[in-house]
Each structure stands twice: as structure tokens, then as C-alpha cells.
mmCIF file of C-alpha atoms in Angstrom:
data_model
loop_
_atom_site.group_PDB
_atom_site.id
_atom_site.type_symbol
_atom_site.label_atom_id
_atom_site.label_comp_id
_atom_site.label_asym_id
_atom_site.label_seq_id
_atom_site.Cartn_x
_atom_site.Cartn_y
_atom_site.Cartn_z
ATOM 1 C CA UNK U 1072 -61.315 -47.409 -31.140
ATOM 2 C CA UNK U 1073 -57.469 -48.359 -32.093
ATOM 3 C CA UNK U 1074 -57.426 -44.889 -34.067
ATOM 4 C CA UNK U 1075 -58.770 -43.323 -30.417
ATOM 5 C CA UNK U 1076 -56.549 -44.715 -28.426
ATOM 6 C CA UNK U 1077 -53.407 -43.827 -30.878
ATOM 7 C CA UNK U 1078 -54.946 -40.344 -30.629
ATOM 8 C CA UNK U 1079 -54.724 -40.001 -26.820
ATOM 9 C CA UNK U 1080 -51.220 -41.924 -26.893
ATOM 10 C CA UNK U 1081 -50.328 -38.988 -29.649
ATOM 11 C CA UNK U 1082 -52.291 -36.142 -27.595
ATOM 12 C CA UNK U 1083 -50.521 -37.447 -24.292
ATOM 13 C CA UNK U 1084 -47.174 -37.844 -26.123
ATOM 14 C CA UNK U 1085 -47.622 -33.934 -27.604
ATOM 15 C CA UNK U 1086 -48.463 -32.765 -23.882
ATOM 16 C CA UNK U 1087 -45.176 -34.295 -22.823
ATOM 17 C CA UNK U 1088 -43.034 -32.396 -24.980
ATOM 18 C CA UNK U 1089 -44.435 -29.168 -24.310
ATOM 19 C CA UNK U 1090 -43.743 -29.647 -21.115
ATOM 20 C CA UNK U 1091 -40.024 -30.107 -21.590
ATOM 21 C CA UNK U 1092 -40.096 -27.004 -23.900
ATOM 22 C CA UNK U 1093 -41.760 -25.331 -21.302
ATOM 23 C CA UNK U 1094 -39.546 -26.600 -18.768
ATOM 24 C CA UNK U 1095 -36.065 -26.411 -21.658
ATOM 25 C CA UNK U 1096 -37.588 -22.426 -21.382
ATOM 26 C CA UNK U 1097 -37.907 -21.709 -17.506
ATOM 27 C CA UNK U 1098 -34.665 -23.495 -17.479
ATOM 28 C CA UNK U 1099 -32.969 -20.656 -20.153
ATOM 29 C CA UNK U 1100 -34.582 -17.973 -18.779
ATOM 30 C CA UNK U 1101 -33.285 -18.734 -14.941
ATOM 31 C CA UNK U 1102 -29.900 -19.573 -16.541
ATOM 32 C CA UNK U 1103 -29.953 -16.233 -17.953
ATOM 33 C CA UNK U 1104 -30.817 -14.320 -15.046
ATOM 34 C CA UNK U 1105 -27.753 -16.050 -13.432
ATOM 35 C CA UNK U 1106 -25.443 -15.111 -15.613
ATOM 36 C CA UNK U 1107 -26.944 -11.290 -15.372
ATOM 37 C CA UNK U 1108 -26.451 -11.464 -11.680
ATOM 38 C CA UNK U 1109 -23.344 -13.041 -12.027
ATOM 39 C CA UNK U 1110 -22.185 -9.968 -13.866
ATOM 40 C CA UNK U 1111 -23.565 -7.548 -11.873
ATOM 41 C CA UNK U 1112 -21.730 -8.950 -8.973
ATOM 42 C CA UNK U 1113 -18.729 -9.353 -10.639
ATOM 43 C CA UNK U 1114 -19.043 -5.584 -11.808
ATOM 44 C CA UNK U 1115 -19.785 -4.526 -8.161
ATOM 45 C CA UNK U 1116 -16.599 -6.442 -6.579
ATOM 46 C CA UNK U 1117 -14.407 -4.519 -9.357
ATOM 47 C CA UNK U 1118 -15.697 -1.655 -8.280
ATOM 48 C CA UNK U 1119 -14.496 -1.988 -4.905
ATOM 49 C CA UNK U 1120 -11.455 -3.289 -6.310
ATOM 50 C CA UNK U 1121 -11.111 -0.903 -8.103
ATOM 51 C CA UNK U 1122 -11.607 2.056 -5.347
ATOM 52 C CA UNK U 1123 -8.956 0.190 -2.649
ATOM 53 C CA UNK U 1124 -6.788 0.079 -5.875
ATOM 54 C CA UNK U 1125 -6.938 3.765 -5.781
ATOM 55 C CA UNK U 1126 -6.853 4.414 -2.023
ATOM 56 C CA UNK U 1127 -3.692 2.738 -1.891
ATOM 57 C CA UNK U 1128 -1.953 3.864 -4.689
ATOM 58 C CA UNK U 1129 -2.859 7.235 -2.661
ATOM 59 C CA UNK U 1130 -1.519 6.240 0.150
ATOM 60 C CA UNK U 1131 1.681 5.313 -1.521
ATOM 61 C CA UNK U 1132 2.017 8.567 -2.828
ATOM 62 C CA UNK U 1133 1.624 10.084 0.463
ATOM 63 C CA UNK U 1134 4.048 7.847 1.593
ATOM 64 C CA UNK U 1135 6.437 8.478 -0.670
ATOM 65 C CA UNK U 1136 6.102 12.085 -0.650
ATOM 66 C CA UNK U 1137 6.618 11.637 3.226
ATOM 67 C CA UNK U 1138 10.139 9.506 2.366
ATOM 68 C CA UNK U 1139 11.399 11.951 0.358
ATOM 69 C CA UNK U 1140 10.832 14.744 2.734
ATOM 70 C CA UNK U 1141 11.694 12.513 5.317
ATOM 71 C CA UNK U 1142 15.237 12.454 3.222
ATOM 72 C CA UNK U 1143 15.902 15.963 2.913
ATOM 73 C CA UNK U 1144 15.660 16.100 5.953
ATOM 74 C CA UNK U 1145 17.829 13.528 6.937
ATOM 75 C CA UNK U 1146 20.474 15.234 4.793
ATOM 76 C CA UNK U 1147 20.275 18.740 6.351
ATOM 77 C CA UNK U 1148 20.595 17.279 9.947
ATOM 78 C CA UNK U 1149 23.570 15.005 8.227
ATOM 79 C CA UNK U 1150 25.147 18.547 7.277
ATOM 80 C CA UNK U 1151 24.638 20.246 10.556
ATOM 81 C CA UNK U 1152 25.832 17.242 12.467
ATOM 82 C CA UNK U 1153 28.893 17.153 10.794
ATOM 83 C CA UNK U 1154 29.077 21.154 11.126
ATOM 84 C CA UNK U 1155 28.874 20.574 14.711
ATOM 85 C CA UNK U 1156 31.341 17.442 14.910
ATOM 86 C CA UNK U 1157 33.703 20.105 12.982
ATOM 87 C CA UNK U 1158 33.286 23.041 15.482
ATOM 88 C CA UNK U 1159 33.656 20.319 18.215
ATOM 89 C CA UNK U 1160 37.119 19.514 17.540
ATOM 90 C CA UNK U 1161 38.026 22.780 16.215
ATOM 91 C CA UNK U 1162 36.646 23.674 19.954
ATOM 92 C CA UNK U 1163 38.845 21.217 21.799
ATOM 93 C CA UNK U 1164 41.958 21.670 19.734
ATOM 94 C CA UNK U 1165 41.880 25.481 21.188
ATOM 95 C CA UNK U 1166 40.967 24.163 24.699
ATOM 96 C CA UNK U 1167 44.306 21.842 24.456
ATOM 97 C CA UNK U 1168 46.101 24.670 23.112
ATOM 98 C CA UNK U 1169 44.836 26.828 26.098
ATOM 99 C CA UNK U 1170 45.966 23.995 28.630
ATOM 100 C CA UNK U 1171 49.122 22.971 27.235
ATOM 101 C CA UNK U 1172 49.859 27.283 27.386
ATOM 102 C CA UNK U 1173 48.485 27.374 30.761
ATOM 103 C CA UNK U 1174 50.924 24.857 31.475
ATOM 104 C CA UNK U 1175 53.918 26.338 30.160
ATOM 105 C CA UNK U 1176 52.748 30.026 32.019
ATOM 106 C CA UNK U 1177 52.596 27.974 35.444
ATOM 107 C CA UNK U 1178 55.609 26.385 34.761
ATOM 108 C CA UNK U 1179 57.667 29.256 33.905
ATOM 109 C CA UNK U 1180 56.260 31.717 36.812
ATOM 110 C CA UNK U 1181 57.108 28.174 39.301
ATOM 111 C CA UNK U 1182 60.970 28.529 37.686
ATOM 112 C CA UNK U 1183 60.171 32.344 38.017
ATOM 113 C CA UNK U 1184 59.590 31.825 41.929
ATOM 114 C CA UNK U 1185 62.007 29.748 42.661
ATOM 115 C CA UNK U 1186 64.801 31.532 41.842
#
């Protein structure tokens, strides 16, 4: 009867474990799938990194293309404005020139007159 009861005690004890193993198993196995998935969506959100990474950089390029036209240009207006500024005075130097001659005509044909 003792030997019986260790028997059951033994049996019961045996049943025990192999529930923790199976337990210790379901436990791996779910750990492992969370890893996996882990991975996967890590994977996925590098992806998408990984295209916005490249729609900016060619955005930047557009950008910079844009700049540097942008900056030519810049530079040609620079050179026509200056062209202009030049012509400009070059413009009103003859206009003074024609009104300080003008002058000098009107007062020469008033002496003129009144003699």
C-alpha cells in the first residue's frame, strides 16, 4: 500500500513536470514567433524608412538643381542690371550735356538779341 501510494506521489510528481516542459515549450515557441514578428516589423518600418530616405534625398536634388539655376540666373539679371545702370548714366550725362548746351545757345542768341 506504502509502495502504491509512493507510486501515485511519483506518477503525480512525473505529470507535473511534463506539464512545465509542455508549458517551458508553448512558452519558446510563442517567444519565438515574437521575435519573428518583431523582425518582420522592424524590416517593414526600414523599408519605409528607407523609401522617405530616398524621396527626400530626391527632393534635395531637385532642389538643388533648382538653386543653382536659380543662381545663374541671378547672375545674368546681375549683368544686365548693371548694363542698364551703365547706359543710365551714360544716358543722363548726354541729357546734362544737351541742357547745359541748350543753355549756353539760349544764352548767347538772348546776348544776340539784345544788342
Amino acid at each position: 500500500e506504502i509502495a502504491l501510494a509512493k507510486m501515485g506521489e511519483i506518477k503525480k510528481r512525473i505529470d507535473e513536470l511534463e506539464e512545465e516542459r509542455n508549458q517551458k515549450l508553448r512558452h519558446d515557441i510563442l517567444e519565438r514567433e515574437l521575435n519573428r514578428y518583431k523582425a518582420i516589423s522592424a524590416a517593414n518600418k526600414l523599408k519605409v524608412i528607407s523609401s522617405q530616405k530616398e524621396s527626400k534625398e530626391s527632393t534635395l536634388h531637385s532642389v538643388t538643381a533648382e538653386i543653382t539655376t536659380f543662381d545663374g540666373e541671378r547672375s545674368v539679371l546681375r549683368t544686365e542690371i548693371g548694363t542698364l545702370e551703365s547706359e543710365k548714366s551714360k544716358l543722363m550725362a548726354e541729357a546734362n550735356d544737351y541742357t547745359q548746351a541748350k543753355s549756353a545757345l539760349d544764352a548767347e542768341i538772348a546776348t544776340a538779341m539784345e544788342q
